[in-house]
mmCIF file with all atom_site columns, C-alpha atoms in Angstrom:
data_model
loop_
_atom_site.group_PDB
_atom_site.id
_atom_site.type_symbol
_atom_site.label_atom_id
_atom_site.label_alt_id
_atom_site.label_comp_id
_atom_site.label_asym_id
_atom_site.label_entity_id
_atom_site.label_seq_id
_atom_site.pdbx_PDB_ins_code
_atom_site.Cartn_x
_atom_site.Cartn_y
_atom_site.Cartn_z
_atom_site.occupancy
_atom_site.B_iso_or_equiv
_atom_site.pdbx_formal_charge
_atom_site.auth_seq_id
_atom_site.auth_comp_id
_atom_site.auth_asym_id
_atom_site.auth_atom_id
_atom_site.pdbx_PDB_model_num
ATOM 1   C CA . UNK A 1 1   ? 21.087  -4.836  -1.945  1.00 75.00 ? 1   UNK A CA 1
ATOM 2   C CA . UNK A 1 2   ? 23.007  -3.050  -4.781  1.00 87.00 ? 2   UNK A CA 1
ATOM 3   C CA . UNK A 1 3   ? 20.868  -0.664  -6.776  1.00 94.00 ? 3   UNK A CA 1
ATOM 4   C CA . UNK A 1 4   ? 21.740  0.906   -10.177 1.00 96.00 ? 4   UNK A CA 1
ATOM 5   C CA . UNK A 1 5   ? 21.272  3.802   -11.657 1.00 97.00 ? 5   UNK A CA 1
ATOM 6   C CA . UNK A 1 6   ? 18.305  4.516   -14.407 1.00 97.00 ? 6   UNK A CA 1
ATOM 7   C CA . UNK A 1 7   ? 16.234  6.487   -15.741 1.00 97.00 ? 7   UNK A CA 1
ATOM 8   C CA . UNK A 1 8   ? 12.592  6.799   -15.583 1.00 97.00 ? 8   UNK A CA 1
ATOM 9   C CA . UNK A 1 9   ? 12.013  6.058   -18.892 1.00 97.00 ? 9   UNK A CA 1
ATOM 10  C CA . UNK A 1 10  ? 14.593  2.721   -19.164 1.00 98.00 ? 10  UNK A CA 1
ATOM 11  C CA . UNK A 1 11  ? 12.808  1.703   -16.401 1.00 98.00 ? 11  UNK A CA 1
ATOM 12  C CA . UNK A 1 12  ? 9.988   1.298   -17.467 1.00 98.00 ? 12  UNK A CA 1
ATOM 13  C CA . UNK A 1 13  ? 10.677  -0.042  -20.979 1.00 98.00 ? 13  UNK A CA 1
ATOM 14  C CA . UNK A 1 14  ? 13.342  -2.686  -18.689 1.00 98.00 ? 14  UNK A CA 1
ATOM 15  C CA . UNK A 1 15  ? 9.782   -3.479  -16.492 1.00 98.00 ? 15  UNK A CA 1
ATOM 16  C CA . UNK A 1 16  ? 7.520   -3.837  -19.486 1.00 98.00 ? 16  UNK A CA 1
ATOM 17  C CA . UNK A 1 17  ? 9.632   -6.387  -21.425 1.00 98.00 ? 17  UNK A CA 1
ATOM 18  C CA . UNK A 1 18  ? 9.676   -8.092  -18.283 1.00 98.00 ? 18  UNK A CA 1
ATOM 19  C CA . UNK A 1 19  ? 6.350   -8.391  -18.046 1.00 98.00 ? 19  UNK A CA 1
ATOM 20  C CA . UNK A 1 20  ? 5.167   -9.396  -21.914 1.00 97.00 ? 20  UNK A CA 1
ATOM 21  C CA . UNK A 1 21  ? 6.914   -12.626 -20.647 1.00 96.00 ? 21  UNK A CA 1
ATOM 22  C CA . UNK A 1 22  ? 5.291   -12.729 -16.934 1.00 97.00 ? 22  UNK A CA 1
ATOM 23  C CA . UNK A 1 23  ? 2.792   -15.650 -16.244 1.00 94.00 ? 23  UNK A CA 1
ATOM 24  C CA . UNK A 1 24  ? 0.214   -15.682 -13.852 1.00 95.00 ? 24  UNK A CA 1
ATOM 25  C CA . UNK A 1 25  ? 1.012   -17.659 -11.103 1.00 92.00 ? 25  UNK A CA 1
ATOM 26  C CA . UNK A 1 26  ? -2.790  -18.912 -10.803 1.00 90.00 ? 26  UNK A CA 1
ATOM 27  C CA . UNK A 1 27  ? -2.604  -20.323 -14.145 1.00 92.00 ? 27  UNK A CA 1
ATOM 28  C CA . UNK A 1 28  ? -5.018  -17.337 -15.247 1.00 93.00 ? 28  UNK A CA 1
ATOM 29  C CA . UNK A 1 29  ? -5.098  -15.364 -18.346 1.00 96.00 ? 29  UNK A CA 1
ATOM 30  C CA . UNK A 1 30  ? -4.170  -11.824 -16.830 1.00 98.00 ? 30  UNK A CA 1
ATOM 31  C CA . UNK A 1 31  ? -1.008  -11.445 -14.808 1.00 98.00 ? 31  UNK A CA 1
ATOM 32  C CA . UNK A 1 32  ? -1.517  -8.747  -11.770 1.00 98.00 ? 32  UNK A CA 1
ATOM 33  C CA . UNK A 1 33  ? 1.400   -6.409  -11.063 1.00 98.00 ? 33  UNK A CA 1
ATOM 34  C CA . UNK A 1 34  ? 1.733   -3.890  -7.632  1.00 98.00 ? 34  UNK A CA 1
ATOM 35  C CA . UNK A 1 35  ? 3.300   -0.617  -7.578  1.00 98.00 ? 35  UNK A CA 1
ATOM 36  C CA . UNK A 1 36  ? 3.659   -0.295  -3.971  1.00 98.00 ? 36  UNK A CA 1
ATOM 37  C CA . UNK A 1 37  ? 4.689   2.717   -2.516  1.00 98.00 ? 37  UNK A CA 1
ATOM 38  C CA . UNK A 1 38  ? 3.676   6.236   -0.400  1.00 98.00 ? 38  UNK A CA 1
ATOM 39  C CA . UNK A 1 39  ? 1.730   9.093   -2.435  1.00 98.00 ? 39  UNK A CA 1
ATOM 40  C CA . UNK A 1 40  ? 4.672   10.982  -1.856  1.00 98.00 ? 40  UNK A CA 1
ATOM 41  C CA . UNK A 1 41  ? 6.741   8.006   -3.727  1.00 98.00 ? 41  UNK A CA 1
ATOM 42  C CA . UNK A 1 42  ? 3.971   8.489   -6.644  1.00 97.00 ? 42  UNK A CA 1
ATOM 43  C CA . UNK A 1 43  ? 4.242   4.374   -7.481  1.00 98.00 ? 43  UNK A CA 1
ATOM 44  C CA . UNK A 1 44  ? 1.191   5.871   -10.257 1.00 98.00 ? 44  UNK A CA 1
ATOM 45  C CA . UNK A 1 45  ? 3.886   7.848   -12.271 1.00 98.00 ? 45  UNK A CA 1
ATOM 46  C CA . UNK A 1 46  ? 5.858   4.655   -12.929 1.00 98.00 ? 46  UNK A CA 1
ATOM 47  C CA . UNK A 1 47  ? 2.502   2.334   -12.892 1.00 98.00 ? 47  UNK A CA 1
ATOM 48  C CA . UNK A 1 48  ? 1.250   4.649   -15.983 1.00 98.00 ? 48  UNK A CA 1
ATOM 49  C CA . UNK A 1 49  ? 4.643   4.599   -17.387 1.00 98.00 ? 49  UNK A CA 1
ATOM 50  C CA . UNK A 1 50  ? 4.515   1.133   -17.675 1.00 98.00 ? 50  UNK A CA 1
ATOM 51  C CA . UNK A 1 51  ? 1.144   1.093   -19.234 1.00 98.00 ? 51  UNK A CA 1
ATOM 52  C CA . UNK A 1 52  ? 2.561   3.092   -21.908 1.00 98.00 ? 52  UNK A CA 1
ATOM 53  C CA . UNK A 1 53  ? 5.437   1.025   -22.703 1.00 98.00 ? 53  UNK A CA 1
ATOM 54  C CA . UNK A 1 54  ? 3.179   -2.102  -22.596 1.00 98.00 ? 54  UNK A CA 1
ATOM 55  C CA . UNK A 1 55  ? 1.111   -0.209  -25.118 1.00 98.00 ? 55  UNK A CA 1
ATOM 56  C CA . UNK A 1 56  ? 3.851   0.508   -27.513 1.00 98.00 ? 56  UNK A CA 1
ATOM 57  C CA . UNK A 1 57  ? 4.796   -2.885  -27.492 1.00 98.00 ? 57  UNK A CA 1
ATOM 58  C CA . UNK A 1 58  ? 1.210   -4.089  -28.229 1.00 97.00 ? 58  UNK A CA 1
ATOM 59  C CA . UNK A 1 59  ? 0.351   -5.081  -24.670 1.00 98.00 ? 59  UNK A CA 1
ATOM 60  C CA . UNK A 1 60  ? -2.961  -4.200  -23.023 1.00 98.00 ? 60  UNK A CA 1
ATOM 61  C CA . UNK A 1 61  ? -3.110  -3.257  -19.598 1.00 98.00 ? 61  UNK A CA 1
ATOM 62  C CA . UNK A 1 62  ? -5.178  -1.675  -17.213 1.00 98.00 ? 62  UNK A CA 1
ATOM 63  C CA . UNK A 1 63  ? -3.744  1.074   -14.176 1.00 98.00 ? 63  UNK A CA 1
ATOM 64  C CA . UNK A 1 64  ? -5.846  1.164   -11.352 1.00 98.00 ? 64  UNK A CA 1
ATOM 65  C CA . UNK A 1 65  ? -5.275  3.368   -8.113  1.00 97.00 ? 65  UNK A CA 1
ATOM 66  C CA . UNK A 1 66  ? -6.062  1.688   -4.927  1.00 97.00 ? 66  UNK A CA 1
ATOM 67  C CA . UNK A 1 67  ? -7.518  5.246   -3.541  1.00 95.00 ? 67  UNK A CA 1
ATOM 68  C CA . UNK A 1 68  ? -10.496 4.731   -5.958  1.00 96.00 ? 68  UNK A CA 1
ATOM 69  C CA . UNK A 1 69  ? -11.126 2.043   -3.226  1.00 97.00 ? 69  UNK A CA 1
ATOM 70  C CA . UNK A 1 70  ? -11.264 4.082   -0.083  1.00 94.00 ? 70  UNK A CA 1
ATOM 71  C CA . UNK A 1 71  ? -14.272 3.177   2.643   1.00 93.00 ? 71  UNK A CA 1
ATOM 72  C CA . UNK A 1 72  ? -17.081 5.856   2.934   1.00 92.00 ? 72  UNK A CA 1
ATOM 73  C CA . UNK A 1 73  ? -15.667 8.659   5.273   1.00 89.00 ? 73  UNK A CA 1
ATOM 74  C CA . UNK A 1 74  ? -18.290 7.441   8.300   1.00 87.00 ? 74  UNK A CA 1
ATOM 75  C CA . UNK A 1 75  ? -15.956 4.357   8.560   1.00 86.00 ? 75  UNK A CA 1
ATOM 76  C CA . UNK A 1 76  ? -12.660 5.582   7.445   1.00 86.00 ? 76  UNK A CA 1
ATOM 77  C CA . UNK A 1 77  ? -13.093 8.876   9.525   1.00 82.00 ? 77  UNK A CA 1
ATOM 78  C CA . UNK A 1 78  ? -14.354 6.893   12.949  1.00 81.00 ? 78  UNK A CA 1
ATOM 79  C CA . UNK A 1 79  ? -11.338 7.500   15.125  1.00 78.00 ? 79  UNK A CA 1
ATOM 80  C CA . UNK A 1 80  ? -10.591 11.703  13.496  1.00 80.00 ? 80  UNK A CA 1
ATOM 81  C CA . UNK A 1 81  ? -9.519  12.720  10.237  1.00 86.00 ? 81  UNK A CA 1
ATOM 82  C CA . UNK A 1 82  ? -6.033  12.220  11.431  1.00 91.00 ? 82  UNK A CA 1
ATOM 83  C CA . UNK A 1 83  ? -5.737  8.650   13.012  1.00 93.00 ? 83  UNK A CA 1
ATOM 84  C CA . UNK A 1 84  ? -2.449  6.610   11.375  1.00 94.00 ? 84  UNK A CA 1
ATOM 85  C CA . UNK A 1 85  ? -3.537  3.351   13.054  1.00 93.00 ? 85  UNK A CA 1
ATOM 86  C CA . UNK A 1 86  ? -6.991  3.990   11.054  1.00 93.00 ? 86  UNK A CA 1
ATOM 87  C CA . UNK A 1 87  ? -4.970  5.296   8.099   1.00 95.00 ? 87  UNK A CA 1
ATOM 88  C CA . UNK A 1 88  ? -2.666  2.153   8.350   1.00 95.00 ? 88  UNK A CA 1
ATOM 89  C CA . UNK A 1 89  ? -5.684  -0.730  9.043   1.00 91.00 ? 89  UNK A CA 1
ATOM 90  C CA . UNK A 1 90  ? -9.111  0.985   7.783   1.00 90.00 ? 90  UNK A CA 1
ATOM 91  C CA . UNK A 1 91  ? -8.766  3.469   4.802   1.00 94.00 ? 91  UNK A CA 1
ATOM 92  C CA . UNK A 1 92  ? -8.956  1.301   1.778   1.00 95.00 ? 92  UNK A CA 1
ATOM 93  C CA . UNK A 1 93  ? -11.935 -1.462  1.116   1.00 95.00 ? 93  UNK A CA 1
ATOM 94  C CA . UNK A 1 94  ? -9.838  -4.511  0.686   1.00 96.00 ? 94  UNK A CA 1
ATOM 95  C CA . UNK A 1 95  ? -12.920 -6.573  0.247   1.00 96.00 ? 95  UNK A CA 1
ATOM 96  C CA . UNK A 1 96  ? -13.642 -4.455  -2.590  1.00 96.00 ? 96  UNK A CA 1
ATOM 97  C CA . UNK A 1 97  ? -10.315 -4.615  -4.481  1.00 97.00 ? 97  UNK A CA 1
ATOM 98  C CA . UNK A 1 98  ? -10.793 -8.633  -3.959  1.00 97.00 ? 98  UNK A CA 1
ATOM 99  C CA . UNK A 1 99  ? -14.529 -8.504  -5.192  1.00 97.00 ? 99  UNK A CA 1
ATOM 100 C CA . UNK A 1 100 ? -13.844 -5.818  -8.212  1.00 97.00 ? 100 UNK A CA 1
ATOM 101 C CA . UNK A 1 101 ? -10.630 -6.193  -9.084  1.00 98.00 ? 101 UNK A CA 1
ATOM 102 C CA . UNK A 1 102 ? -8.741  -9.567  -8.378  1.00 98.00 ? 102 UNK A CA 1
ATOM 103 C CA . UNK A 1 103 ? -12.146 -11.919 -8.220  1.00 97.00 ? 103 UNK A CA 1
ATOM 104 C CA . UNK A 1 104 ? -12.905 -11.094 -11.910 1.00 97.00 ? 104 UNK A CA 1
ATOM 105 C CA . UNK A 1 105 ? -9.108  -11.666 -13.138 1.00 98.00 ? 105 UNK A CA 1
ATOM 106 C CA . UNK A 1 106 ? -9.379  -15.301 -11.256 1.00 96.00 ? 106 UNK A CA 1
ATOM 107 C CA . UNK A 1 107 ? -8.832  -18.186 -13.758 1.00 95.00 ? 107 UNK A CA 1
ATOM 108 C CA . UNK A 1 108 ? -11.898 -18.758 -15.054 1.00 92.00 ? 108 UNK A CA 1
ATOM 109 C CA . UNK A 1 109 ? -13.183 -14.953 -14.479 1.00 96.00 ? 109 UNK A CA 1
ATOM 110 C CA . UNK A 1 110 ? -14.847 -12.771 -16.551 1.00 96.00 ? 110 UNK A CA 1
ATOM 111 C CA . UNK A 1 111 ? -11.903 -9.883  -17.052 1.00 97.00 ? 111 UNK A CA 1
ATOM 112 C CA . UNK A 1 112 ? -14.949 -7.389  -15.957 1.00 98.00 ? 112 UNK A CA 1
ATOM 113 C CA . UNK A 1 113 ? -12.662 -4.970  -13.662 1.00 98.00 ? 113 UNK A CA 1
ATOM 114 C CA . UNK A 1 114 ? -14.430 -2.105  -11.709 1.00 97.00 ? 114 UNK A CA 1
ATOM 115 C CA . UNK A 1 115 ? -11.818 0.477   -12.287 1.00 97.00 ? 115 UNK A CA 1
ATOM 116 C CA . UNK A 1 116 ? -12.832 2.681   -9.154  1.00 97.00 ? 116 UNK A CA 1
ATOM 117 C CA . UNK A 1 117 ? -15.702 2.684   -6.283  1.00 95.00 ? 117 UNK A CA 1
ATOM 118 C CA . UNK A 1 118 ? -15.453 5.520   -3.835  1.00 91.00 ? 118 UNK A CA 1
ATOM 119 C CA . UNK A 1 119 ? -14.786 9.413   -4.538  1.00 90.00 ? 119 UNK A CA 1
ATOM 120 C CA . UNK A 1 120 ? -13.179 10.699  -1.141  1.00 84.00 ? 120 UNK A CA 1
ATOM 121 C CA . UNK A 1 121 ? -13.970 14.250  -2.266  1.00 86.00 ? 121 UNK A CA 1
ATOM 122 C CA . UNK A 1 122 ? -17.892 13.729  -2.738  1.00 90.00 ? 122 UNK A CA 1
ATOM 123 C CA . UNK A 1 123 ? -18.084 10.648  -0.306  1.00 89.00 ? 123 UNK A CA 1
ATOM 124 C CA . UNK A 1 124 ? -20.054 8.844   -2.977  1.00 92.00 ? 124 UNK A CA 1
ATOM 125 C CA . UNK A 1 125 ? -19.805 5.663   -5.289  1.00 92.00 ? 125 UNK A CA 1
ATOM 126 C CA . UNK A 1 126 ? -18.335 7.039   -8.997  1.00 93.00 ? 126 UNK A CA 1
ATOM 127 C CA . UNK A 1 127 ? -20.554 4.980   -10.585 1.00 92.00 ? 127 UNK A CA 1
ATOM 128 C CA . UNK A 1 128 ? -18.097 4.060   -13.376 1.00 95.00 ? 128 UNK A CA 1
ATOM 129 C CA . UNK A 1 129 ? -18.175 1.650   -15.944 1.00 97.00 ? 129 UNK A CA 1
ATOM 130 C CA . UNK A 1 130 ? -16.696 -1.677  -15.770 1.00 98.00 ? 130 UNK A CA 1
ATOM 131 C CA . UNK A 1 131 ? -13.412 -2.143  -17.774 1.00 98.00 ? 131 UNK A CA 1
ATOM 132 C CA . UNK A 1 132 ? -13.158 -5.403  -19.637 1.00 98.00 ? 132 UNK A CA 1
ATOM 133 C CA . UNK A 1 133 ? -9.402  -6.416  -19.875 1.00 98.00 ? 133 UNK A CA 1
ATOM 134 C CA . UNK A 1 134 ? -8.718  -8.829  -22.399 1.00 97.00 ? 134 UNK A CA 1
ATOM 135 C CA . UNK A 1 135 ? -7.246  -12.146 -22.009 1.00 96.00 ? 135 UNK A CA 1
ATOM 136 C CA . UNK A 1 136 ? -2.864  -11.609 -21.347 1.00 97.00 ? 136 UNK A CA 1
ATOM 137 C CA . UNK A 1 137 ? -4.273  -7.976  -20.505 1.00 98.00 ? 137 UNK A CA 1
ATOM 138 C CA . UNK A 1 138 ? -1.791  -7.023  -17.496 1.00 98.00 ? 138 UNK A CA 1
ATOM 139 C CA . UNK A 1 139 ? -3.296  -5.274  -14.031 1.00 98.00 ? 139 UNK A CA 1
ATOM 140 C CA . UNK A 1 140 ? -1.173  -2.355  -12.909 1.00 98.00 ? 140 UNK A CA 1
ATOM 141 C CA . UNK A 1 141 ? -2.455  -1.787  -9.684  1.00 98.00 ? 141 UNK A CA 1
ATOM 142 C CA . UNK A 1 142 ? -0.732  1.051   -7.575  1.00 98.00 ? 142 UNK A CA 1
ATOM 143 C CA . UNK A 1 143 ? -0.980  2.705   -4.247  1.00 98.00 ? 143 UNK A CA 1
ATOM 144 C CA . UNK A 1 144 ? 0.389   2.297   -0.544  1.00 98.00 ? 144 UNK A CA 1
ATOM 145 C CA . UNK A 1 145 ? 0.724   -0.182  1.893   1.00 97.00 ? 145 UNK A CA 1
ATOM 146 C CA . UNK A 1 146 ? -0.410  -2.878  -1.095  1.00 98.00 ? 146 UNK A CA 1
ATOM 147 C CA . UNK A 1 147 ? 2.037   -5.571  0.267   1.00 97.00 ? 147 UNK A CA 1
ATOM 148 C CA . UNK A 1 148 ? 0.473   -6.144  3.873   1.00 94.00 ? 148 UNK A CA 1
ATOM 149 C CA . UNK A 1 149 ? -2.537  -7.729  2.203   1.00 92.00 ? 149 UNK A CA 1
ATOM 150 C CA . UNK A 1 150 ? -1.550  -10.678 0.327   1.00 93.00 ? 150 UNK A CA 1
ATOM 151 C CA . UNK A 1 151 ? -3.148  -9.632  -2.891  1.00 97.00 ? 151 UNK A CA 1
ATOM 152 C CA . UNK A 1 152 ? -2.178  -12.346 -5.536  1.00 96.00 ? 152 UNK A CA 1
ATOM 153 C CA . UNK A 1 153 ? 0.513   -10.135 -7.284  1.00 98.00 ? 153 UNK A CA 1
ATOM 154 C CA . UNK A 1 154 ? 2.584   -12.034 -9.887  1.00 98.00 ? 154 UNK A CA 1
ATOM 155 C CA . UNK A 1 155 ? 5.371   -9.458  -9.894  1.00 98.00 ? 155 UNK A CA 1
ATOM 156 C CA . UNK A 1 156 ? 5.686   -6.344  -7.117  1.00 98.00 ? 156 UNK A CA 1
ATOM 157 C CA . UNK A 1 157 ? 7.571   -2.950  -7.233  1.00 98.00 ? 157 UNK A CA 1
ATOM 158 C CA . UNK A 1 158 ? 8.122   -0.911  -4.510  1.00 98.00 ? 158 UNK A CA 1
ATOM 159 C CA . UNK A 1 159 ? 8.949   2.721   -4.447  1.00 98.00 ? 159 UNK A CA 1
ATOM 160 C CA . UNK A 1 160 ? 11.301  3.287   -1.410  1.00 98.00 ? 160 UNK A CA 1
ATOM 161 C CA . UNK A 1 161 ? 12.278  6.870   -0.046  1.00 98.00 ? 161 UNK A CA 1
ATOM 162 C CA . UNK A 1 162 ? 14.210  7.297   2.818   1.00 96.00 ? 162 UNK A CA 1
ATOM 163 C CA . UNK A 1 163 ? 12.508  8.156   5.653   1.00 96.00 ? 163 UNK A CA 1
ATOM 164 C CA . UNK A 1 164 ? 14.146  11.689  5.186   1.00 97.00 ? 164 UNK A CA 1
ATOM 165 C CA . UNK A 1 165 ? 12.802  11.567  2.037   1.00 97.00 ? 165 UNK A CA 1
ATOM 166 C CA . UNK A 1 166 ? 9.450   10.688  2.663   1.00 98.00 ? 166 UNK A CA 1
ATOM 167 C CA . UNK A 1 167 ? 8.831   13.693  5.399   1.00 97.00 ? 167 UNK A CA 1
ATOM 168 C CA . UNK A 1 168 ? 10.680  16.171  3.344   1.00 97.00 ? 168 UNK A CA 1
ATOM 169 C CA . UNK A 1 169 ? 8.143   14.934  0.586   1.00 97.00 ? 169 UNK A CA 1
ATOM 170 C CA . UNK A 1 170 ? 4.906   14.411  2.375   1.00 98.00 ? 170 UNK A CA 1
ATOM 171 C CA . UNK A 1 171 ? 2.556   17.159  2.263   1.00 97.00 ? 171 UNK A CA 1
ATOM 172 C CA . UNK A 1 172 ? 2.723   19.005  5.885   1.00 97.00 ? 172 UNK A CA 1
ATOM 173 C CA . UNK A 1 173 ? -0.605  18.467  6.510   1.00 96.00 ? 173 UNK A CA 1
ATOM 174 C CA . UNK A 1 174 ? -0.374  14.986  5.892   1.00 96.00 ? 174 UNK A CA 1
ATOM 175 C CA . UNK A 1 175 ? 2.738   14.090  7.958   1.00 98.00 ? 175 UNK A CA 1
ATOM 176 C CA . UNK A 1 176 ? 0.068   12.284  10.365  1.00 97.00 ? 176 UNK A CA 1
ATOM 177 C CA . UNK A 1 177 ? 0.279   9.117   7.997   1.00 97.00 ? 177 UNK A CA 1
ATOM 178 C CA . UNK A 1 178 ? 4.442   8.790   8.405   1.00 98.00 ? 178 UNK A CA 1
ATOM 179 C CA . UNK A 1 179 ? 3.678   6.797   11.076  1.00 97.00 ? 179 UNK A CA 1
ATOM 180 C CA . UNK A 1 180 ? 1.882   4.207   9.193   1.00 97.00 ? 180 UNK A CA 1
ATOM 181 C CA . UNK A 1 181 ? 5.028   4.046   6.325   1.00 97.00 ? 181 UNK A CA 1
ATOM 182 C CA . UNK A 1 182 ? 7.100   3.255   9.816   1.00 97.00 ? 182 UNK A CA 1
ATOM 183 C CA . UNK A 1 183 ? 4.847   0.572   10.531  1.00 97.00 ? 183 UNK A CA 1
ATOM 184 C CA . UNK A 1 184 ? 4.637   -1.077  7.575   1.00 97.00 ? 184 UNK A CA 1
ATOM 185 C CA . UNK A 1 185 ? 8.436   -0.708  7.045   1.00 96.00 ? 185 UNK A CA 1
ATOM 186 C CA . UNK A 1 186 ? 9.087   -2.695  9.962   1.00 96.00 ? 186 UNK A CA 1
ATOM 187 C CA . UNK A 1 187 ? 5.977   -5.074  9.740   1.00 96.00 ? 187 UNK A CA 1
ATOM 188 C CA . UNK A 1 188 ? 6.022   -6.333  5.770   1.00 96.00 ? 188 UNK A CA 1
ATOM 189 C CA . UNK A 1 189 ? 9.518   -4.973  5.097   1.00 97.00 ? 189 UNK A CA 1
ATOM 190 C CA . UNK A 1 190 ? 8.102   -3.582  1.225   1.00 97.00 ? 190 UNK A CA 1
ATOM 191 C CA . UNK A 1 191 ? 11.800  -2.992  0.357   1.00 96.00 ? 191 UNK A CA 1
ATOM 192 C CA . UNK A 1 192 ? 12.861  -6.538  1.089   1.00 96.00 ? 192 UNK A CA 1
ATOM 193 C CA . UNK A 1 193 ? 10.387  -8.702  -0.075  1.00 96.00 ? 193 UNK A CA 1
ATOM 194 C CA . UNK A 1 194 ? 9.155   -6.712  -3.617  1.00 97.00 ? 194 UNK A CA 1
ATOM 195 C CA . UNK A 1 195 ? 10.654  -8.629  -6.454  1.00 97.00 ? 195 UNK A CA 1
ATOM 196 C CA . UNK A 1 196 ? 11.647  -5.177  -7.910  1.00 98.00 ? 196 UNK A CA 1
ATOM 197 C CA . UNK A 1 197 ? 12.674  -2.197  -5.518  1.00 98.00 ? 197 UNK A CA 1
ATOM 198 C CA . UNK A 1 198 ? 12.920  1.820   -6.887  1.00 98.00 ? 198 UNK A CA 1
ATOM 199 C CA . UNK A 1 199 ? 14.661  3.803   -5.088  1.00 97.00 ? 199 UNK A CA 1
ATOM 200 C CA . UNK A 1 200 ? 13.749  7.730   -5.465  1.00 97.00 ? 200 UNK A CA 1
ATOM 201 C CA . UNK A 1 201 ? 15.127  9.819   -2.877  1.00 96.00 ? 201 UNK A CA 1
ATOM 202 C CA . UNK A 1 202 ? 15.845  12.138  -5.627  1.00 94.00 ? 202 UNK A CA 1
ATOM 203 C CA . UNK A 1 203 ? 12.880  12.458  -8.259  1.00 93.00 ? 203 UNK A CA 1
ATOM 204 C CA . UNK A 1 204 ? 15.471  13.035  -10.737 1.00 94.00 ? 204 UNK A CA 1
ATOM 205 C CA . UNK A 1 205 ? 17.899  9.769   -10.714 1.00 95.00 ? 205 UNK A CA 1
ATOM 206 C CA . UNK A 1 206 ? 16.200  6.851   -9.568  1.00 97.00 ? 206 UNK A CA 1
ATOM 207 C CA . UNK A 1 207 ? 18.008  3.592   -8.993  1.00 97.00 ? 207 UNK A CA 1
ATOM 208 C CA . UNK A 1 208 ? 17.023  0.150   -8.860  1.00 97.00 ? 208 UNK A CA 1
ATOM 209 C CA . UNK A 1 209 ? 17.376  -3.169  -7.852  1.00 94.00 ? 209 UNK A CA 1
ATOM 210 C CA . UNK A 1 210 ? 17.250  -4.556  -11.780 1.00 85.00 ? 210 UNK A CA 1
#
């Protein structure tokens, strides 16, 4: 796939006007967008660049971070603090994201979006308020390992480093998880089946699939 050259900033004004004209697939009235990609990729940089560029151009949207949806420590913890097949199948509460998230932005729903539900640091719900995101408001929902679940994304972006990359940028102390990335490289293929693929090896000059 050739990739082009951008910057941060054109890239997200290119993805917003792409997305005041995106449609829900469902026939709904809010269109749900992915930025998939490793923490070390940070998919939430360009996910709240985005929102900002919506917002200039009049566009409502909401950014939500899948690790506000992590399970309770008892269950995501079971097999050691430093299990990838845990990491890759059991960290975040899927159910949730479909009961709080994508079940209220159904056609039909309410637009009532629980914007988090778990603190890993306290190992408690945050008890925060539900969002209402009004009708064409636009879900920016970002995190890793989003496109292994079959969420019902209208557009996706992944974030793709190199596996280089993605060691040389992974926290040492987290370098247990690289074997999940390698996992879900070769088991959903993120870079080939996202309708939009970012390529940031280098922080400074992404490149993209356009």
């Amino acid at each position: 796939m050739r990739l082009e050259a951008i910057t941060w900033d054109r890239l997200a004004e290119q993805l917003a006007d792409r997305l005041l004209k995106l449609e829900p697939a469902d026939g709904g009235a809010w269109p749900c967008v992915g930025f998939d990609g490793a923490p070390a990729a940070r998919p939430v940089d360009l996910a709240e660049r985005v929102a900002e560029a919506l917002r200039v151009r009049g566009r409502p949207s909401l950014v939500i971070g899948a690790e506000g949806f992590l399970r309770p420590a008892s269950l995501r913890l079971e097999h050691g603090r430093r299990d990838a097949e845990s990491y890759y199948g059991g960290w975040f509460d899927t159910g949730a994201l479909w009961r709080e998230v994508f079940g209220p932005l159904d056609p039909g729903g309410t637009g009532r979006v629980l914007p988090d539900l778990w603190d890993p640091v306290t190992d408690r719900a945050t008890r925060s308020p539900y969002v209402q995101l009004p009708p064409g408001g636009i879900l920016l929902l970002h995190g890793p390992l989003l496109l292994r679940h079959w969420f019902p994304f209208d557009l996706t972006v992944h974030v793709l480093l190199s596996q280089g990359a993605l060691r040389r940028r992974t926290p040492e102390a987290d370098h247990w998880t690289l074997p999940a990335f390698e996992r879900y490289e070769g088991e959903a293929d993120p870079a080939g089946t996202a309708d939009v693929l970012v390529r940031a090896d280098d922080p400074r000059h992404p490149a993209w699939s356009g």
